[in-house]
Every structure is written in structure tokens, then in C-alpha cells.
PDB file of C-alpha atoms and ligand atoms in Angstrom:
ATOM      1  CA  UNK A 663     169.050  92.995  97.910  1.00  0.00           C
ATOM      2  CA  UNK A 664     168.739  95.210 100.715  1.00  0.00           C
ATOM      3  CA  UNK A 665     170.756  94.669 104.007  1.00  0.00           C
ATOM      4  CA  UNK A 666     168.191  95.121 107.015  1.00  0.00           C
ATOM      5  CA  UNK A 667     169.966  97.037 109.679  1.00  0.00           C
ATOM      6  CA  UNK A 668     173.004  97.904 107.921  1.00  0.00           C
ATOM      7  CA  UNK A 669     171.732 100.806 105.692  1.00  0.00           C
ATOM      8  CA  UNK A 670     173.013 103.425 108.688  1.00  0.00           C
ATOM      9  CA  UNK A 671     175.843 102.274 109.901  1.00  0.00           C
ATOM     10  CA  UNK A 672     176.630 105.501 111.523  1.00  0.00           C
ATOM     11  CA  UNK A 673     173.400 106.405 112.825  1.00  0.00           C
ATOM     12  CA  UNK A 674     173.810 102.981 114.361  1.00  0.00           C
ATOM     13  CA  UNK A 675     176.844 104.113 116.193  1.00  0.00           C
ATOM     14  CA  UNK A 676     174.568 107.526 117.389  1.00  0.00           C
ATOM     15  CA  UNK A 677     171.382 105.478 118.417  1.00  0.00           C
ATOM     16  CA  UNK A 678     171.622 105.628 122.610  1.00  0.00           C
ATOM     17  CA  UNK A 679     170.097 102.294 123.078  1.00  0.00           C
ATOM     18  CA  UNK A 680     166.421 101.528 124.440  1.00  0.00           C
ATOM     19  CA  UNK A 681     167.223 102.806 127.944  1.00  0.00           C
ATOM     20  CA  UNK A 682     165.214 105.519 127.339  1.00  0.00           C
ATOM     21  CA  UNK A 683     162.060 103.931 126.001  1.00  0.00           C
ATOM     22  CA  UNK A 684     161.944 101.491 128.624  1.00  0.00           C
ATOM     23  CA  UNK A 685     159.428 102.329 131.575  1.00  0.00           C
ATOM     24  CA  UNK A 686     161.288 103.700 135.087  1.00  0.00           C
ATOM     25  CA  UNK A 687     158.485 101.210 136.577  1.00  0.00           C
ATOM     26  CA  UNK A 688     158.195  98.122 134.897  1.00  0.00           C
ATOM     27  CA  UNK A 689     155.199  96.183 134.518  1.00  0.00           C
ATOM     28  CA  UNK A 690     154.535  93.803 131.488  1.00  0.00           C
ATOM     29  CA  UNK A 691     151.561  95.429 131.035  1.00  0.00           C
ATOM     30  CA  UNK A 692     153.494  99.039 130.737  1.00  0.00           C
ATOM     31  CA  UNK A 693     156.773  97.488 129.074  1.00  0.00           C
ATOM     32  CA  UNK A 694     154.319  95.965 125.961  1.00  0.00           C
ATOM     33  CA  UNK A 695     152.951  99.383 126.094  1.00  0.00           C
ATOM     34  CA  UNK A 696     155.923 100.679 125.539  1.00  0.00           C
ATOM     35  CA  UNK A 697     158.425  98.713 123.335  1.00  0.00           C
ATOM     36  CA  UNK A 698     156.285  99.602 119.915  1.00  0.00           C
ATOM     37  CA  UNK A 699     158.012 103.036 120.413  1.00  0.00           C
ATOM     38  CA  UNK A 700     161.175 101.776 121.163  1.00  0.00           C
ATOM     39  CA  UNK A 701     163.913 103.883 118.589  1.00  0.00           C
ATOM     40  CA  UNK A 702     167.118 102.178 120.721  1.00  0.00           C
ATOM     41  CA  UNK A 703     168.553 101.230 117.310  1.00  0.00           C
ATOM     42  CA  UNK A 704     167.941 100.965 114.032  1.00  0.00           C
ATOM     43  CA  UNK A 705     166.044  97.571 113.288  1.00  0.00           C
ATOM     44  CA  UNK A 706     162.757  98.754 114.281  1.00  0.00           C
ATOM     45  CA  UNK A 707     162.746 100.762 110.515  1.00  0.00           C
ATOM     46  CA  UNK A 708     162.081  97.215 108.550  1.00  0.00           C
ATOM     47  CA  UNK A 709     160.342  95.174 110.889  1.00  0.00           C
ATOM     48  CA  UNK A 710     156.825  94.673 111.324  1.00  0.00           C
ATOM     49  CA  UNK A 711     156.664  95.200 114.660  1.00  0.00           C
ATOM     50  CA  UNK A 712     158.241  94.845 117.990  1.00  0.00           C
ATOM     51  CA  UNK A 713     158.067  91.116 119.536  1.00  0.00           C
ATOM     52  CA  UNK A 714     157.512  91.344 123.599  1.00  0.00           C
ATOM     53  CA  UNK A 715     158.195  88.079 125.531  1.00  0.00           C
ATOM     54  CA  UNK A 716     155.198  86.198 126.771  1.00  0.00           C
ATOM     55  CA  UNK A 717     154.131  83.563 129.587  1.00  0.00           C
ATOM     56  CA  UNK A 718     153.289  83.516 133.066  1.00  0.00           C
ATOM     57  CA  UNK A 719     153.757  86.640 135.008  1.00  0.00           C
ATOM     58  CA  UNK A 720     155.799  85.476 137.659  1.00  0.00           C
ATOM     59  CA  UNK A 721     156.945  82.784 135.890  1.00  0.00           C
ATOM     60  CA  UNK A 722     159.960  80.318 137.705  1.00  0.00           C
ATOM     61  CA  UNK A 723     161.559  79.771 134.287  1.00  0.00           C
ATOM     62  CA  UNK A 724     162.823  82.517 131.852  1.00  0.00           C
ATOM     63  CA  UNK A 725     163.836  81.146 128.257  1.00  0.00           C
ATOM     64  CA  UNK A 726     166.098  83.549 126.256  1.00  0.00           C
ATOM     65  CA  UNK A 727     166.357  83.562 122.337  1.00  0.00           C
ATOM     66  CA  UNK A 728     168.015  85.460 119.942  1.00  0.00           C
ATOM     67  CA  UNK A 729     165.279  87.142 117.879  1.00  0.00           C
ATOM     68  CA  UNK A 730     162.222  87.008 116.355  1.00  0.00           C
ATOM     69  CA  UNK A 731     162.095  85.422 112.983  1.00  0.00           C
ATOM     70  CA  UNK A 732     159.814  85.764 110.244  1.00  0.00           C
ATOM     71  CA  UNK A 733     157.088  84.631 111.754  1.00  0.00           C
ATOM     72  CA  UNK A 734     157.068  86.122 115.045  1.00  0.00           C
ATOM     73  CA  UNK A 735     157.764  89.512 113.397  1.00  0.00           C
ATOM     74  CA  UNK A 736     154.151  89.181 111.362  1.00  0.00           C
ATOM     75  CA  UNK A 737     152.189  87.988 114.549  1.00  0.00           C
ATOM     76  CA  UNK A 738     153.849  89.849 117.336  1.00  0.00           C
ATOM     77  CA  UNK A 739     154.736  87.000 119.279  1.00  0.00           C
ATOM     78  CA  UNK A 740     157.672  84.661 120.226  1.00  0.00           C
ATOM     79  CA  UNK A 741     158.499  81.841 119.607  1.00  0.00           C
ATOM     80  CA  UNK A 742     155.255  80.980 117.037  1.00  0.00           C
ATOM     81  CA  UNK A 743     157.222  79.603 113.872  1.00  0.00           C
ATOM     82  CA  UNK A 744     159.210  76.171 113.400  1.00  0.00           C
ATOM     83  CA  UNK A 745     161.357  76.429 116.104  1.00  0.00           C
ATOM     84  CA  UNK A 746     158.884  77.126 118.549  1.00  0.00           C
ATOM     85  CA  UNK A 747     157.342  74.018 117.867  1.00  0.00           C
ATOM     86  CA  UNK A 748     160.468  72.602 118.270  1.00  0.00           C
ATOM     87  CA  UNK A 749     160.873  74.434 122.238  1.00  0.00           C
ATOM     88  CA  UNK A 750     157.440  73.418 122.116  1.00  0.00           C
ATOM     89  CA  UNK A 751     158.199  69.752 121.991  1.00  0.00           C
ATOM     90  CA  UNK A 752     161.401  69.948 123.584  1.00  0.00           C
ATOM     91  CA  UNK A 753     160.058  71.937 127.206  1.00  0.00           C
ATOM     92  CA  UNK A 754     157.111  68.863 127.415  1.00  0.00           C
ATOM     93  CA  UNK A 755     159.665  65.924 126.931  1.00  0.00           C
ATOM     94  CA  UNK A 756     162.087  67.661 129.859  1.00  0.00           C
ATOM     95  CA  UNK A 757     158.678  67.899 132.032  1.00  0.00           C
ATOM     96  CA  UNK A 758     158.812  71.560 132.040  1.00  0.00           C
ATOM     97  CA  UNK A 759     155.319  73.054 132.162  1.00  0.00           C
ATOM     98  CA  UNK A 760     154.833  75.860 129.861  1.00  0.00           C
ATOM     99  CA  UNK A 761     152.529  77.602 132.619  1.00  0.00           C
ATOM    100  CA  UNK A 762     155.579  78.468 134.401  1.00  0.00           C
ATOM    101  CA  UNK A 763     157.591  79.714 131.689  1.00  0.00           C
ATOM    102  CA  UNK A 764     158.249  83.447 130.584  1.00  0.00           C
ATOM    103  CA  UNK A 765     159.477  83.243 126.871  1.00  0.00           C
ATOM    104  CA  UNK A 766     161.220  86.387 125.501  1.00  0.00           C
ATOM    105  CA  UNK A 767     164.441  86.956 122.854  1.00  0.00           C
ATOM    106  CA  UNK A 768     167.184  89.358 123.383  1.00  0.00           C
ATOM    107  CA  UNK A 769     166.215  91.506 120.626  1.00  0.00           C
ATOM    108  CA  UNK A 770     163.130  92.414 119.810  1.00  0.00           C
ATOM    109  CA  UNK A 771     163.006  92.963 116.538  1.00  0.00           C
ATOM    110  CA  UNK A 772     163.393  91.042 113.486  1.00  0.00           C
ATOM    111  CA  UNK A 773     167.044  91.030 111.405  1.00  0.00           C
ATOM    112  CA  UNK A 774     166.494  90.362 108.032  1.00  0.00           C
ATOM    113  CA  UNK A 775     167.805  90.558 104.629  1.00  0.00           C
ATOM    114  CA  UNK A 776     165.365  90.549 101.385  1.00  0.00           C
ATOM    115  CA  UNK A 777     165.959  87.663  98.379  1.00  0.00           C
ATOM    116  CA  UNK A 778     163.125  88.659  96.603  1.00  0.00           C
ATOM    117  CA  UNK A 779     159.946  88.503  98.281  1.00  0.00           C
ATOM    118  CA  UNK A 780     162.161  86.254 100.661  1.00  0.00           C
ATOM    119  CA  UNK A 781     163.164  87.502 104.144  1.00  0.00           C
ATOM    120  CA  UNK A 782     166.091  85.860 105.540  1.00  0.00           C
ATOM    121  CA  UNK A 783     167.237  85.749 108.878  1.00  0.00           C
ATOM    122  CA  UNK A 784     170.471  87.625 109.799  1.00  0.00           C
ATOM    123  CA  UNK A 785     171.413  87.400 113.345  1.00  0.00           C
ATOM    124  CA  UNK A 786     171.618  90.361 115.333  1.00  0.00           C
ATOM    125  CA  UNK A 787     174.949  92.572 115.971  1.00  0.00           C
ATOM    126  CA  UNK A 788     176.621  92.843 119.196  1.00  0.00           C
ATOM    127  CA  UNK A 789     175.342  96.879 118.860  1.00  0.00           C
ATOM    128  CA  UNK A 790     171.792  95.681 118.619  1.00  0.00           C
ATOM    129  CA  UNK A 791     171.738  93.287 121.465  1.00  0.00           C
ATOM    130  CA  UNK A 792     173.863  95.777 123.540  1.00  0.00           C
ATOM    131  CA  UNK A 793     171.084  98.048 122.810  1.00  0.00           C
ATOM    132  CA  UNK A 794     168.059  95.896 123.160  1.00  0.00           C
ATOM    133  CA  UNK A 795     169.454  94.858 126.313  1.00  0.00           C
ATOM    134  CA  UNK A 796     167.496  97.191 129.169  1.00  0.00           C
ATOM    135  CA  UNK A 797     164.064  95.162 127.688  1.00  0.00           C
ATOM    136  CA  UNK A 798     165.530  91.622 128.875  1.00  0.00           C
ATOM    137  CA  UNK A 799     166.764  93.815 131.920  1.00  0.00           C
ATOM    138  CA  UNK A 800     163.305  95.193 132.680  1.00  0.00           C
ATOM    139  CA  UNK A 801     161.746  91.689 131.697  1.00  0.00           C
ATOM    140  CA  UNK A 802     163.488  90.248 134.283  1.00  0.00           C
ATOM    141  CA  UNK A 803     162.622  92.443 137.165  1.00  0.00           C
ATOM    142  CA  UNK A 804     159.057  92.359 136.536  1.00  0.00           C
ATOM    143  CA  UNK A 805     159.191  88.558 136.014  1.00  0.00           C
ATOM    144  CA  UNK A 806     161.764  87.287 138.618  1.00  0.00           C
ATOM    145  CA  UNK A 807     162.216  83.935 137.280  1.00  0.00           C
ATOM    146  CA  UNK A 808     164.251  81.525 139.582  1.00  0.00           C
ATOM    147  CA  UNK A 809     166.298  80.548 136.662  1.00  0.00           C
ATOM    148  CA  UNK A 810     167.014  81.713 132.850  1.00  0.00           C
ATOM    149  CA  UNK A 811     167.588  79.335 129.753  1.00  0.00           C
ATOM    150  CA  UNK A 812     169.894  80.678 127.205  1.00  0.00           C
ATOM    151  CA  UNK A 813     168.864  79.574 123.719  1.00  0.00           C
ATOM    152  CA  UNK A 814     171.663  79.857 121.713  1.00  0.00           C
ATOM    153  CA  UNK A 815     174.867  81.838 120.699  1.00  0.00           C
ATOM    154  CA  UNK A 816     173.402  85.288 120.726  1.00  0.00           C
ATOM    155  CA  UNK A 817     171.475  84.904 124.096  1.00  0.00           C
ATOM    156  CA  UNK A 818     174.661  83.443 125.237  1.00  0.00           C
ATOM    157  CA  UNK A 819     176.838  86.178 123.801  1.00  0.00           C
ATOM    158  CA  UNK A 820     174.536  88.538 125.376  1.00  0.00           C
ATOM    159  CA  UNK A 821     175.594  87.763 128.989  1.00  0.00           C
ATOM    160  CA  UNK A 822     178.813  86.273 128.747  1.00  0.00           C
ATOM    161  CA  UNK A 823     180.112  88.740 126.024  1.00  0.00           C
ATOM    162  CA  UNK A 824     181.488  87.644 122.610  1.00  0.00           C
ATOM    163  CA  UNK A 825     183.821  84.656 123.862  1.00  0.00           C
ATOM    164  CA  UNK A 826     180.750  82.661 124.337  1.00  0.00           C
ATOM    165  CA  UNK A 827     180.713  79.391 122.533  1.00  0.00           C
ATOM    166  CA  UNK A 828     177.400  77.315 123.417  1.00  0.00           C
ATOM    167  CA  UNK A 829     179.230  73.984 123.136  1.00  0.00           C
ATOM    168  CA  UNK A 830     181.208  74.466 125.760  1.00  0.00           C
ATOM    169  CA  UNK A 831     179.008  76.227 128.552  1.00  0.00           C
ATOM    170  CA  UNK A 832     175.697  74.150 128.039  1.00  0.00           C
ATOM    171  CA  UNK A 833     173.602  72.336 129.918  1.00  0.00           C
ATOM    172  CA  UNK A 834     175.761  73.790 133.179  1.00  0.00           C
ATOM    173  CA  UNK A 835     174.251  75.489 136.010  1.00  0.00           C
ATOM    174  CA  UNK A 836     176.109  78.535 136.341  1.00  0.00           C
ATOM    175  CA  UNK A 837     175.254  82.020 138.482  1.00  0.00           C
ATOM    176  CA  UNK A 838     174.153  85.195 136.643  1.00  0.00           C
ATOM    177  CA  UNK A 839     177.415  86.502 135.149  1.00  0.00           C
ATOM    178  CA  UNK A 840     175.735  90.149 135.057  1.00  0.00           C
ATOM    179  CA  UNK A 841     175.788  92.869 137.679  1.00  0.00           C
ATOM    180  CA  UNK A 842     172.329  93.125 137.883  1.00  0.00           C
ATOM    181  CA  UNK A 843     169.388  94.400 140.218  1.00  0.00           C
ATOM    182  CA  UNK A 844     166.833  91.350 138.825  1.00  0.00           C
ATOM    183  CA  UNK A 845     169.661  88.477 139.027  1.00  0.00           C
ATOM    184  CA  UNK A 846     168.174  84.739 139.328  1.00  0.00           C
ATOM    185  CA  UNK A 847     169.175  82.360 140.893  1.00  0.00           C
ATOM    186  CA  UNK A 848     170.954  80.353 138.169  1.00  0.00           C
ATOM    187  CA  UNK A 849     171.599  80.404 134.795  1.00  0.00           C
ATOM    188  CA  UNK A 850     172.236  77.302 131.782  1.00  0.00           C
ATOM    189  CA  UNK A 851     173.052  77.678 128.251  1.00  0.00           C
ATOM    190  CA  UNK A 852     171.839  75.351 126.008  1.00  0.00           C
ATOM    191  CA  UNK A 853     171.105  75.110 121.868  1.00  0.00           C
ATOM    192  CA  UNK A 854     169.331  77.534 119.874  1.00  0.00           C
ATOM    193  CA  UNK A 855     165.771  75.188 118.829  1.00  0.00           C
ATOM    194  CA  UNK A 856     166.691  76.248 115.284  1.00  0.00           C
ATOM    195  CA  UNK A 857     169.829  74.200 115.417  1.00  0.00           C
ATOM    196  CA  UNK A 858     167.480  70.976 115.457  1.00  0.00           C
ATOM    197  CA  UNK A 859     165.908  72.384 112.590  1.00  0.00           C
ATOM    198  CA  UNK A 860     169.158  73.219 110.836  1.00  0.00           C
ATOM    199  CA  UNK A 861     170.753  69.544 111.927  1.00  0.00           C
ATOM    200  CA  UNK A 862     170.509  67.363 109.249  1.00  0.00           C
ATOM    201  CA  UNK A 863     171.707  63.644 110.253  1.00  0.00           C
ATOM    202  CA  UNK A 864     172.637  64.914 113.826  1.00  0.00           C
ATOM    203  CA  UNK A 865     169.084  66.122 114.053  1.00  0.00           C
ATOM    204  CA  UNK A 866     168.010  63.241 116.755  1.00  0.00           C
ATOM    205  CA  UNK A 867     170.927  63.841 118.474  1.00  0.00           C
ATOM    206  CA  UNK A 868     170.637  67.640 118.478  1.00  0.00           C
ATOM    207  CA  UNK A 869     167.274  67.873 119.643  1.00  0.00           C
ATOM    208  CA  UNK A 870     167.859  64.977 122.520  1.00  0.00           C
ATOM    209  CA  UNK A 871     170.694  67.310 124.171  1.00  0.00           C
ATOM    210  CA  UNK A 872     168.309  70.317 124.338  1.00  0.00           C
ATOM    211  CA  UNK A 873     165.580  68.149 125.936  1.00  0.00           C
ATOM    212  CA  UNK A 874     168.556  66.804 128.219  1.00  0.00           C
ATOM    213  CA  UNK A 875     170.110  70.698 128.861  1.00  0.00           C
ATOM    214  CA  UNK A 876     166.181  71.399 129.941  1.00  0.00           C
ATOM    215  CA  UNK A 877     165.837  68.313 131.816  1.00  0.00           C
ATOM    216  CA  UNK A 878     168.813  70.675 133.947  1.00  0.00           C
ATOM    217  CA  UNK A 879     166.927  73.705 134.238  1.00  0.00           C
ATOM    218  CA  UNK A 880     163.666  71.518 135.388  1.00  0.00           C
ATOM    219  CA  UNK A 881     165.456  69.594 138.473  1.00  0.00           C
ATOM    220  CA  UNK A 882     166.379  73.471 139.618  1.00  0.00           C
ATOM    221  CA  UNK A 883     163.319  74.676 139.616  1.00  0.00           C
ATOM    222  CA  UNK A 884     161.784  74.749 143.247  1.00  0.00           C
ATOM    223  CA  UNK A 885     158.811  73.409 144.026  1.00  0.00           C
ATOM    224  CA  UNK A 886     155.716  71.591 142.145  1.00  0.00           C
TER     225      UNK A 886
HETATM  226  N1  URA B1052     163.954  82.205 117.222  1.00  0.00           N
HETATM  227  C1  URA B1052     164.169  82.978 118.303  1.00  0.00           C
HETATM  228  O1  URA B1052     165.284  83.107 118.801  1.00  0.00           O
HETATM  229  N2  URA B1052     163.152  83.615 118.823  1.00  0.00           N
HETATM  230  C2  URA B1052     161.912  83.511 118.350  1.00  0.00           C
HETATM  231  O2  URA B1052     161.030  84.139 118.910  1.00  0.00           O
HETATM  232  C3  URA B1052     161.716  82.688 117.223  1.00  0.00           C
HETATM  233  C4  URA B1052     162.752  82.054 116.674  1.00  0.00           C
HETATM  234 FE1  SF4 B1053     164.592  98.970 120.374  1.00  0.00          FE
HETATM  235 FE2  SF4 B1053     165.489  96.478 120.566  1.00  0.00          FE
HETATM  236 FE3  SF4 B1053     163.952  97.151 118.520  1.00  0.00          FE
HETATM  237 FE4  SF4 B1053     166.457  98.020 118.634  1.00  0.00          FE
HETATM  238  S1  SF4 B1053     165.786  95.890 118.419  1.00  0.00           S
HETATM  239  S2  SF4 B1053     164.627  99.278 118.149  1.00  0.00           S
HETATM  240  S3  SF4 B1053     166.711  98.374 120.854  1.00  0.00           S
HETATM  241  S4  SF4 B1053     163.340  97.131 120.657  1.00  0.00           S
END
């Protein structure tokens, strides 16, 4: 077995983050341009690629997950495996409409250990989401979203710092606990998608208080 992302544990601590590799003037077009390069830590060395967010350019709604998985890292996109077609699902039932939704993860490449030909998800260290962190950063001022979904305890973790617990802060309006040039408006935790997936006889249950945490975020959202 090898351990993705824990093979350099002290070039880990060297790596200066992806401040560098992000562009001084943001556009999505120059930050997909860019990210492929991106050296801010060491994950890029297994993955397949680099997974940018996607949606709307000036889109009112930002959702933030944790990572790409397995399938996301072979097709370069977010949010394309099972529990995108959960968010998928979940976003139409709370009346959100994807055409105003940005879609990104807080790091942006995929975790993994190997079982064999298996690739299995490990989530991200607080080093590698500290360091992925100027993408989101530079995601957000291009975007400007009026608010941002957390998905999960890692996007959580991400802005609140490591006391987050998504039980207790979701589906609550909150402001953007960052100092930050690209702040929005609001802010609301909520489940990772992958929980549903995970949820065995609370799987109902699970899935109807993400569609009720987005039902939130979709009464905040200004206009039509
Ligand atoms: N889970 C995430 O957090 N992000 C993705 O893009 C896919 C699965
Ligand atoms: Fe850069 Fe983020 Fe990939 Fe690390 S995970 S190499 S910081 S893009």
C-alpha cells in the first residue's frame, strides 16, 4: 500500500503553499490556466490532474467541497461521481437552479491511498487545505457569489478552523468568518453529499436535511 501524500512528510512542511501559482489577476479563464502547475504541496505528485471549480461565472451561489474523488480526478471536473448526483438531486428538490451555481472543493487535488488497483479516498490534511486555500480565495473574487455552501467537515474546517463540527453549525446563516477581500454576504454549513451515500438506514433522513440546509441558502439568494 502506498500512502498518497504522506511519502514527504517533510517536504510537506517546506512546500510554501499555492500562493505563488495563483494568478495576481484572477480570471477563471487564467486561474484554470494556471492550477495544472500548481506545486503548493505535495498531492499534485499522484493525482491525475488538478480539479478547477465550475458553473456560472458570476454565479449567486458558491458550493464548497472537500476534494475531488476518484472520479473527478480522471475527468477533471467536480462534482461528476456518486455524490454529485446526489448535490445533483439535492440543489433541484431545494429549487436551487444549477445555472446560478459555482461548484468548486477546497482542495484541488485528489487524496488517495492504493488497495490494489483500488484508490481510496483519504481526506485532506489541515497542511493541504491551508495550502490549497489562495485557489478558493481567488475563486471567490473572480466569482463573487452572494452566498457560499459548505459541504462538509473539511470545507467547514477550512473556514472555521479545526473546532468545526458540521452538526452543530448547519443549515445556519452565518457571516464569512474569514478576513477576506472577496467576502459574501453569508455563509451555511451543511452535510458533505457523500454522507447520504455513506448513511445506511438514516439515508432518507440524511439526504432530506441537506435538501432542507439548501432550501436555507435558496430563500437568501436575491432575486429570480
Ligand atoms: N466530493 C467532493 O467533495 N468534491 C467532489 O468534487 C466530489 C466528491
Ligand atoms: Fe496546489 Fe492545492 Fe494541488 Fe496542493 S492540492 S498541489 S495546493 S492545487
Amino acid at each position: 500500500m502506498t500512502r498518497s501524500g504522506r511519502s514527504d512528510p517533510e517536504g510537506a512542511e517546506e512546500r510554501p503553499g499555492a500562493e505563488q501559482w495563483v494568478p495576481a489577476r484572477p480570471t477563471l479563464g487564467a486561474l484554470r490556466d494556471a492550477l495544472p502547475a500548481c506545486r503548493g504541496c505535495e498531492l499534485y505528485a499522484p493525482a491525475t490532474q488538478a480539479v478547477m471549480g465550475e458553473g456560472a461565472a458570476h454565479a449567486d451561489l458558491m458550493l464548497v467541497g472537500e476534494q475531488p474523488g476518484d472520479r473527478e480526478d480522471r475527468e477533471g471536473r467536480p462534482f461528476v461521481g456518486p455524490a454529485g448526483g446526489v448535490l445533483e438531486r439535492a440543489l433541484a428538490d431545494a429549487g436551487i437552479d444549477p445555472g446560478r451555481v459555482y461548484t468548486t472543493n477546497v482542495v484541488k487535488h485528489f487524496r488517495f491511498t492504493t488497495r490494489g488497483k483500488r484508490r481510496i479516498h483519504e481526506s485532506p490534511g489541515r497542511e493541504h487545505v491551508v495550502a490549497c486555500l489562495p485557489w478558493l480565495e481567488a475563486e471567490l473574487t473572480v466569482v463573487r457569489p452572494d452566498g457560499v455552501v459548505l459541504l462538509g467537515g473539511t470545507a467547514g474546517k477550512a473556514l472555521y478552523g479545526s473546532g468545526f463540527k458540521v452538526g452543530e453549525r448547519r443549515g445556519v446563516l452565518d457571516s464569512w468568518p474569514r478576513e477576506s477581500e472577496a467576502a459574501p454576504a453569508w455563509v451555511l454549513a451543511t452535510t458533505h453529499p457523500s454522507a447520504v451515500l455513506r448513511a445506511r438506514e438514516a439515508r432518507g433522513a440524511t439526504y432530506d436535511g441537506l435538501v432542507a440546509d439548501l432550501r436555507v441558502a435558496a430563500s437568501s439568494l436575491t432575486g429570480p
